[in-house]
Every structure is written in structure tokens, then in C-alpha cells.
Amino acid sequence: MKHLSKLFLILVAGILVAQCSTYKMKSDMSKNGVINKTPKWYVKYPHTTKKHYQEAASAVSPDLELAVKKATLLAKAKLADRINGEMNNRSTINKNEAGTNESMTVTAQSQDIIVNVINDTLVTHYEVDKQVIYTTKNKSYRVYVMVKIGKDHVANIVSEIKQLKMAKTMDTDTIDEAAEKVLKN
């Protein structure tokens, strides 16, 4: 009887520990190997609510923790881009002539490069709102994450960015020279 109660206690403890697991995993493949499950909140969601900004991202990795971190970083990068992203565009057109004077051929090439620069942006006070983990047929993990940050925190971040930009554009040499003149007189 004593052994039976110990066995029952171990079984109950094991079930409790299994239920307390941080990650719950599901299979994302149909029988023919096609991805057939994506969370509805990942596909269509409001990027801005009354109190929050939010972004979703996904990542795949054979390591579960790495897949979670990658998805979280991608979502945070989307938030940082919305807070402090800058777009730069550069277009180039090249025309080359080759051949002899009478039979020249012209080759033209054009290129349009758009660069999205996310300057140093501290995305603090974010929280992972939603997270779903699927296992793939290739023994990897596909993670979907929704990250949100309060609008009040974003206002603080934007204020800090503006202060830093203003400090960078301020001519400290002129201020130092003026201070030296005042101190000498």
C-alpha cells in the first residue's frame, strides 16, 4: 500500500510538471507535408490598438529556444522600425557603349536600391502577448510570436531619440568657446 501511494504521488507530480511546461507544441503539417496551420492572429491583426503597438513574426530552427528568440527579435525589429526607421533610396542608371565607331552596341542597366535603416532603438518594456509553436516534418520548430509595447513607452523612446539627435547636432565647440570667453572676463 505504501509503494502504491508513492507511485500515485510520483504520477500526479509528473502530470503537474508536464502541465507547467512553458511551451506547448503542435504539428503544423498535413498528411501530405504541406503547412496548413498558421494562427489567425498572425495573419490578420491590428498593428495599433488604443494602448499598444504590436507586431507579429515567425521563425524556424531545429533548436526550440533559438526559434523562439529569432521570432521575438524579428517582431521587436518590426516595432523598432516603426518607432525609428528611416528609408533611404538610391537609383542608378548605367549605359555602356562597346564596339567600333560604326557598330556600337549600348547596354543599359538600372538599379533601384531601397535601404531601411533602423538606428539604435532601445525597445524595452515589450511583452510577448501570444506565442504558438509547431513542429515541422524536418524535425524543426516553427514559432509564431506577437509582441506588444505600450504607447506610453513608445512616447518615452521617441522623446529619448529626439534628445539624442539634438545633442548630436549641437555644436559643442561653439558652446565651449563662449563659456571660456565668459569665464575669462
mmCIF file of N, CA and C in Angstrom, residues 60-153:
data_model
loop_
_atom_site.group_PDB
_atom_site.id
_atom_site.type_symbol
_atom_site.label_atom_id
_atom_site.label_comp_id
_atom_site.label_asym_id
_atom_site.label_seq_id
_atom_site.Cartn_x
_atom_site.Cartn_y
_atom_site.Cartn_z
ATOM 1 N N VAL A 60 11.972 29.700 -37.874
ATOM 2 C CA VAL A 60 12.118 28.248 -37.872
ATOM 3 C C VAL A 60 13.548 27.908 -37.487
ATOM 4 N N SER A 61 13.696 26.906 -36.636
ATOM 5 C CA SER A 61 15.024 26.431 -36.256
ATOM 6 C C SER A 61 14.894 25.022 -35.696
ATOM 7 N N PRO A 62 15.960 24.223 -35.846
ATOM 8 C CA PRO A 62 15.934 22.910 -35.214
ATOM 9 C C PRO A 62 16.058 23.007 -33.684
ATOM 10 N N ASP A 63 16.510 24.162 -33.189
ATOM 11 C CA ASP A 63 16.614 24.394 -31.751
ATOM 12 C C ASP A 63 15.420 25.226 -31.305
ATOM 13 N N LEU A 64 14.653 24.720 -30.368
ATOM 14 C CA LEU A 64 13.429 25.388 -29.939
ATOM 15 C C LEU A 64 13.692 26.785 -29.389
ATOM 16 N N GLU A 65 14.652 26.907 -28.498
ATOM 17 C CA GLU A 65 14.927 28.209 -27.888
ATOM 18 C C GLU A 65 15.392 29.222 -28.921
ATOM 19 N N LEU A 66 16.189 28.786 -29.882
ATOM 20 C CA LEU A 66 16.651 29.686 -30.940
ATOM 21 C C LEU A 66 15.490 30.137 -31.825
ATOM 22 N N ALA A 67 14.561 29.240 -32.125
ATOM 23 C CA ALA A 67 13.391 29.616 -32.925
ATOM 24 C C ALA A 67 12.563 30.673 -32.196
ATOM 25 N N VAL A 68 12.389 30.509 -30.886
ATOM 26 C CA VAL A 68 11.626 31.486 -30.097
ATOM 27 C C VAL A 68 12.347 32.831 -30.084
ATOM 28 N N LYS A 69 13.662 32.809 -29.853
ATOM 29 C CA LYS A 69 14.430 34.056 -29.807
ATOM 30 C C LYS A 69 14.422 34.769 -31.160
ATOM 31 N N LYS A 70 14.580 34.012 -32.246
ATOM 32 C CA LYS A 70 14.584 34.621 -33.576
ATOM 33 C C LYS A 70 13.251 35.291 -33.874
ATOM 34 N N ALA A 71 12.155 34.616 -33.570
ATOM 35 C CA ALA A 71 10.834 35.188 -33.826
ATOM 36 C C ALA A 71 10.616 36.438 -32.977
ATOM 37 N N THR A 72 11.049 36.401 -31.726
ATOM 38 C CA THR A 72 10.895 37.554 -30.839
ATOM 39 C C THR A 72 11.732 38.728 -31.339
ATOM 40 N N LEU A 73 12.974 38.456 -31.752
ATOM 41 C CA LEU A 73 13.834 39.524 -32.276
ATOM 42 C C LEU A 73 13.268 40.135 -33.554
ATOM 43 N N LEU A 74 12.716 39.311 -34.426
ATOM 44 C CA LEU A 74 12.115 39.831 -35.650
ATOM 45 C C LEU A 74 10.917 40.736 -35.340
ATOM 46 N N ALA A 75 10.097 40.330 -34.388
ATOM 47 C CA ALA A 75 8.951 41.159 -34.012
ATOM 48 C C ALA A 75 9.412 42.463 -33.370
ATOM 49 N N LYS A 76 10.443 42.385 -32.522
ATOM 50 C CA LYS A 76 10.985 43.603 -31.910
ATOM 51 C C LYS A 76 11.592 44.514 -32.972
ATOM 52 N N ALA A 77 12.233 43.939 -33.976
ATOM 53 C CA ALA A 77 12.811 44.751 -35.055
ATOM 54 C C ALA A 77 11.717 45.476 -35.828
ATOM 55 N N LYS A 78 10.587 44.814 -36.037
ATOM 56 C CA LYS A 78 9.467 45.480 -36.699
ATOM 57 C C LYS A 78 8.968 46.656 -35.869
ATOM 58 N N LEU A 79 8.885 46.463 -34.546
ATOM 59 C CA LEU A 79 8.471 47.562 -33.671
ATOM 60 C C LEU A 79 9.480 48.704 -33.724
ATOM 61 N N ALA A 80 10.770 48.372 -33.644
ATOM 62 C CA ALA A 80 11.817 49.401 -33.685
ATOM 63 C C ALA A 80 11.783 50.152 -35.010
ATOM 64 N N ASP A 81 11.498 49.446 -36.093
ATOM 65 C CA ASP A 81 11.401 50.080 -37.406
ATOM 66 C C ASP A 81 10.261 51.090 -37.423
ATOM 67 N N ARG A 82 9.164 50.752 -36.814
ATOM 68 C CA ARG A 82 8.030 51.677 -36.766
ATOM 69 C C ARG A 82 8.335 52.885 -35.888
ATOM 70 N N ILE A 83 9.144 52.689 -34.860
ATOM 71 C CA ILE A 83 9.474 53.784 -33.948
ATOM 72 C C ILE A 83 10.536 54.695 -34.548
ATOM 73 N N ASN A 84 11.594 54.098 -35.116
ATOM 74 C CA ASN A 84 12.764 54.887 -35.507
ATOM 75 C C ASN A 84 13.352 54.444 -36.845
ATOM 76 N N GLY A 85 12.546 53.971 -37.751
ATOM 77 C CA GLY A 85 13.060 53.516 -39.038
ATOM 78 C C GLY A 85 13.177 54.660 -40.027
ATOM 79 N N GLU A 86 14.184 54.587 -40.868
ATOM 80 C CA GLU A 86 14.390 55.594 -41.912
ATOM 81 C C GLU A 86 14.612 54.878 -43.231
ATOM 82 N N MET A 87 13.974 55.385 -44.257
ATOM 83 C CA MET A 87 14.129 54.796 -45.584
ATOM 84 C C MET A 87 15.083 55.647 -46.401
ATOM 85 N N ASN A 88 16.001 54.998 -47.069
ATOM 86 C CA ASN A 88 16.914 55.671 -47.987
ATOM 87 C C ASN A 88 16.752 55.005 -49.346
ATOM 88 N N ASN A 89 16.742 55.821 -50.375
ATOM 89 C CA ASN A 89 16.553 55.293 -51.719
ATOM 90 C C ASN A 89 17.664 55.827 -52.616
ATOM 91 N N ARG A 90 18.240 54.943 -53.412
ATOM 92 C CA ARG A 90 19.273 55.355 -54.360
ATOM 93 C C ARG A 90 18.992 54.661 -55.686
ATOM 94 N N SER A 91 18.904 55.450 -56.741
ATOM 95 C CA SER A 91 18.681 54.896 -58.078
ATOM 96 C C SER A 91 19.915 55.167 -58.931
ATOM 97 N N THR A 92 20.322 54.182 -59.693
ATOM 98 C CA THR A 92 21.452 54.362 -60.606
ATOM 99 C C THR A 92 21.068 53.811 -61.976
ATOM 100 N N ILE A 93 21.533 54.495 -62.994
ATOM 101 C CA ILE A 93 21.331 54.035 -64.372
ATOM 102 C C ILE A 93 22.686 54.063 -65.058
ATOM 103 N N ASN A 94 23.082 52.937 -65.598
ATOM 104 C CA ASN A 94 24.365 52.840 -66.302
ATOM 105 C C ASN A 94 24.102 52.513 -67.775
ATOM 106 N N LYS A 95 24.798 53.217 -68.648
ATOM 107 C CA LYS A 95 24.733 52.904 -70.083
ATOM 108 C C LYS A 95 26.171 52.739 -70.565
ATOM 109 N N ASN A 96 26.434 51.630 -71.188
ATOM 110 C CA ASN A 96 27.774 51.332 -71.686
ATOM 111 C C ASN A 96 27.722 51.130 -73.201
ATOM 112 N N GLU A 97 28.692 51.734 -73.867
ATOM 113 C CA GLU A 97 28.821 51.541 -75.310
ATOM 114 C C GLU A 97 30.048 50.680 -75.562
ATOM 115 N N ALA A 98 29.884 49.745 -76.469
ATOM 116 C CA ALA A 98 31.010 48.888 -76.812
ATOM 117 C C ALA A 98 31.004 48.641 -78.317
ATOM 118 N N GLY A 99 32.168 48.433 -78.888
ATOM 119 C CA GLY A 99 32.277 48.149 -80.311
ATOM 120 C C GLY A 99 33.115 49.198 -81.017
ATOM 121 N N THR A 100 33.054 49.181 -82.365
ATOM 122 C CA THR A 100 33.784 50.161 -83.167
ATOM 123 C C THR A 100 32.866 51.330 -83.473
ATOM 124 N N ASN A 101 33.414 52.377 -84.093
ATOM 125 C CA ASN A 101 32.659 53.598 -84.339
ATOM 126 C C ASN A 101 31.349 53.359 -85.074
ATOM 127 N N GLU A 102 31.363 52.511 -86.087
ATOM 128 C CA GLU A 102 30.175 52.318 -86.913
ATOM 129 C C GLU A 102 29.189 51.305 -86.334
ATOM 130 N N SER A 103 29.676 50.385 -85.509
ATOM 131 C CA SER A 103 28.766 49.358 -84.987
ATOM 132 C C SER A 103 28.838 49.315 -83.452
ATOM 133 N N MET A 104 28.334 50.349 -82.841
ATOM 134 C CA MET A 104 28.320 50.430 -81.384
ATOM 135 C C MET A 104 27.065 49.739 -80.837
ATOM 136 N N THR A 105 27.221 49.032 -79.781
ATOM 137 C CA THR A 105 26.071 48.469 -79.076
ATOM 138 C C THR A 105 26.003 49.118 -77.697
ATOM 139 N N VAL A 106 24.804 49.385 -77.291
ATOM 140 C CA VAL A 106 24.589 50.030 -75.998
ATOM 141 C C VAL A 106 23.910 49.036 -75.079
ATOM 142 N N THR A 107 24.497 48.875 -73.930
ATOM 143 C CA THR A 107 23.841 48.058 -72.909
ATOM 144 C C THR A 107 23.442 48.998 -71.780
ATOM 145 N N ALA A 108 22.250 48.818 -71.328
ATOM 146 C CA ALA A 108 21.737 49.665 -70.246
ATOM 147 C C ALA A 108 21.398 48.799 -69.048
ATOM 148 N N GLN A 109 21.651 49.354 -67.920
ATOM 149 C CA GLN A 109 21.364 48.644 -66.682
ATOM 150 C C GLN A 109 20.857 49.675 -65.691
ATOM 151 N N SER A 110 19.805 49.347 -64.993
ATOM 152 C CA SER A 110 19.315 50.252 -63.958
ATOM 153 C C SER A 110 19.135 49.471 -62.668
ATOM 154 N N GLN A 111 19.249 50.195 -61.584
ATOM 155 C CA GLN A 111 19.159 49.564 -60.280
ATOM 156 C C GLN A 111 18.508 50.550 -59.318
ATOM 157 N N ASP A 112 17.594 50.068 -58.558
ATOM 158 C CA ASP A 112 16.935 50.888 -57.547
ATOM 159 C C ASP A 112 17.128 50.183 -56.215
ATOM 160 N N ILE A 113 17.842 50.821 -55.315
ATOM 161 C CA ILE A 113 18.146 50.210 -54.027
ATOM 162 C C ILE A 113 17.400 50.978 -52.945
ATOM 163 N N ILE A 114 16.630 50.258 -52.176
ATOM 164 C CA ILE A 114 15.944 50.855 -51.038
ATOM 165 C C ILE A 114 16.542 50.227 -49.785
ATOM 166 N N VAL A 115 17.038 51.069 -48.910
ATOM 167 C CA VAL A 115 17.656 50.598 -47.671
ATOM 168 C C VAL A 115 16.809 51.086 -46.512
ATOM 169 N N ASN A 116 16.439 50.171 -45.665
ATOM 170 C CA ASN A 116 15.686 50.519 -44.468
ATOM 171 C C ASN A 116 16.646 50.463 -43.292
ATOM 172 N N VAL A 117 16.940 51.604 -42.701
ATOM 173 C CA VAL A 117 17.893 51.680 -41.604
ATOM 174 C C VAL A 117 17.120 51.841 -40.304
ATOM 175 N N ILE A 118 17.388 50.955 -39.384
ATOM 176 C CA ILE A 118 16.823 51.088 -38.046
ATOM 177 C C ILE A 118 17.977 51.510 -37.146
ATOM 178 N N ASN A 119 17.979 52.770 -36.765
ATOM 179 C CA ASN A 119 19.041 53.265 -35.895
ATOM 180 C C ASN A 119 18.895 52.657 -34.513
ATOM 181 N N ASP A 120 19.900 52.874 -33.686
ATOM 182 C CA ASP A 120 19.875 52.330 -32.329
ATOM 183 C C ASP A 120 18.576 52.725 -31.639
ATOM 184 N N THR A 121 17.725 51.760 -31.402
ATOM 185 C CA THR A 121 16.453 51.997 -30.746
ATOM 186 C C THR A 121 16.306 50.992 -29.632
ATOM 187 N N LEU A 122 16.156 51.500 -28.438
ATOM 188 C CA LEU A 122 16.020 50.645 -27.276
ATOM 189 C C LEU A 122 14.556 50.253 -27.139
ATOM 190 N N VAL A 123 14.234 49.004 -27.449
ATOM 191 C CA VAL A 123 12.858 48.526 -27.341
ATOM 192 C C VAL A 123 12.742 47.788 -26.013
ATOM 193 N N THR A 124 12.441 48.558 -24.990
ATOM 194 C CA THR A 124 12.263 47.967 -23.666
ATOM 195 C C THR A 124 10.772 47.926 -23.343
ATOM 196 N N HIS A 125 10.443 47.251 -22.292
ATOM 197 C CA HIS A 125 9.066 47.150 -21.796
ATOM 198 C C HIS A 125 8.133 46.474 -22.791
ATOM 199 N N TYR A 126 8.671 45.644 -23.671
ATOM 200 C CA TYR A 126 7.811 44.887 -24.570
ATOM 201 C C TYR A 126 7.364 43.623 -23.851
ATOM 202 N N GLU A 127 6.303 43.041 -24.325
ATOM 203 C CA GLU A 127 5.902 41.750 -23.780
ATOM 204 C C GLU A 127 5.434 40.850 -24.911
ATOM 205 N N VAL A 128 5.712 39.576 -24.756
ATOM 206 C CA VAL A 128 5.246 38.588 -25.716
ATOM 207 C C VAL A 128 3.794 38.306 -25.360
ATOM 208 N N ASP A 129 2.898 38.729 -26.234
ATOM 209 C CA ASP A 129 1.468 38.620 -25.973
ATOM 210 C C ASP A 129 0.934 37.245 -26.354
ATOM 211 N N LYS A 130 1.383 36.746 -27.506
ATOM 212 C CA LYS A 130 0.917 35.451 -27.993
ATOM 213 C C LYS A 130 2.101 34.679 -28.549
ATOM 214 N N GLN A 131 2.011 33.358 -28.431
ATOM 215 C CA GLN A 131 3.089 32.519 -28.954
ATOM 216 C C GLN A 131 2.536 31.125 -29.234
ATOM 217 N N VAL A 132 2.829 30.620 -30.428
ATOM 218 C CA VAL A 132 2.423 29.271 -30.798
ATOM 219 C C VAL A 132 3.633 28.577 -31.399
ATOM 220 N N ILE A 133 3.822 27.329 -31.039
ATOM 221 C CA ILE A 133 4.963 26.557 -31.539
ATOM 222 C C ILE A 133 4.446 25.309 -32.241
ATOM 223 N N TYR A 134 4.942 25.108 -33.466
ATOM 224 C CA TYR A 134 4.610 23.915 -34.229
ATOM 225 C C TYR A 134 5.888 23.132 -34.491
ATOM 226 N N THR A 135 5.757 21.831 -34.616
ATOM 227 C CA THR A 135 6.870 21.009 -35.061
ATOM 228 C C THR A 135 6.697 20.780 -36.560
ATOM 229 N N THR A 136 7.811 20.752 -37.271
ATOM 230 C CA THR A 136 7.757 20.546 -38.713
ATOM 231 C C THR A 136 8.145 19.119 -39.038
ATOM 232 N N LYS A 137 7.927 18.738 -40.284
ATOM 233 C CA LYS A 137 8.273 17.360 -40.668
ATOM 234 C C LYS A 137 9.792 17.159 -40.725
ATOM 235 N N ASN A 138 10.553 18.248 -40.786
ATOM 236 C CA ASN A 138 12.016 18.161 -40.814
ATOM 237 C C ASN A 138 12.622 18.229 -39.416
ATOM 238 N N LYS A 139 11.819 17.966 -38.400
ATOM 239 C CA LYS A 139 12.259 17.958 -37.001
ATOM 240 C C LYS A 139 12.781 19.310 -36.558
ATOM 241 N N SER A 140 12.129 20.361 -37.023
ATOM 242 C CA SER A 140 12.428 21.725 -36.595
ATOM 243 C C SER A 140 11.207 22.278 -35.883
ATOM 244 N N TYR A 141 11.366 23.477 -35.379
ATOM 245 C CA TYR A 141 10.270 24.159 -34.695
ATOM 246 C C TYR A 141 9.927 25.432 -35.458
ATOM 247 N N ARG A 142 8.653 25.644 -35.699
ATOM 248 C CA ARG A 142 8.162 26.869 -36.324
ATOM 249 C C ARG A 142 7.432 27.634 -35.223
ATOM 250 N N VAL A 143 7.896 28.858 -34.951
ATOM 251 C CA VAL A 143 7.354 29.651 -33.851
ATOM 252 C C VAL A 143 6.700 30.914 -34.401
ATOM 253 N N TYR A 144 5.518 31.200 -33.933
ATOM 254 C CA TYR A 144 4.809 32.436 -34.240
ATOM 255 C C TYR A 144 4.709 33.234 -32.940
ATOM 256 N N VAL A 145 5.082 34.512 -33.000
ATOM 257 C CA VAL A 145 5.115 35.350 -31.799
ATOM 258 C C VAL A 145 4.412 36.676 -32.082
ATOM 259 N N MET A 146 3.669 37.158 -31.112
ATOM 260 C CA MET A 146 3.079 38.503 -31.147
ATOM 261 C C MET A 146 3.692 39.279 -29.987
ATOM 262 N N VAL A 147 4.341 40.401 -30.314
ATOM 263 C CA VAL A 147 4.984 41.243 -29.313
ATOM 264 C C VAL A 147 4.250 42.572 -29.276
ATOM 265 N N LYS A 148 4.044 43.098 -28.062
ATOM 266 C CA LYS A 148 3.393 44.400 -27.960
ATOM 267 C C LYS A 148 4.148 45.288 -26.984
ATOM 268 N N ILE A 149 3.980 46.596 -27.194
ATOM 269 C CA ILE A 149 4.600 47.593 -26.329
ATOM 270 C C ILE A 149 3.584 48.717 -26.139
ATOM 271 N N GLY A 150 3.536 49.244 -24.926
ATOM 272 C CA GLY A 150 2.590 50.304 -24.612
ATOM 273 C C GLY A 150 2.931 51.603 -25.319
ATOM 274 N N LYS A 151 1.897 52.338 -25.705
ATOM 275 C CA LYS A 151 2.117 53.615 -26.392
ATOM 276 C C LYS A 151 2.847 54.608 -25.500
ATOM 277 N N ASP A 152 2.650 54.531 -24.184
ATOM 278 C CA ASP A 152 3.360 55.432 -23.279
ATOM 279 C C ASP A 152 4.864 55.167 -23.308
ATOM 280 N N HIS A 153 5.242 53.915 -23.404
ATOM 281 C CA HIS A 153 6.669 53.582 -23.505
ATOM 282 C C HIS A 153 7.246 54.058 -24.838
#
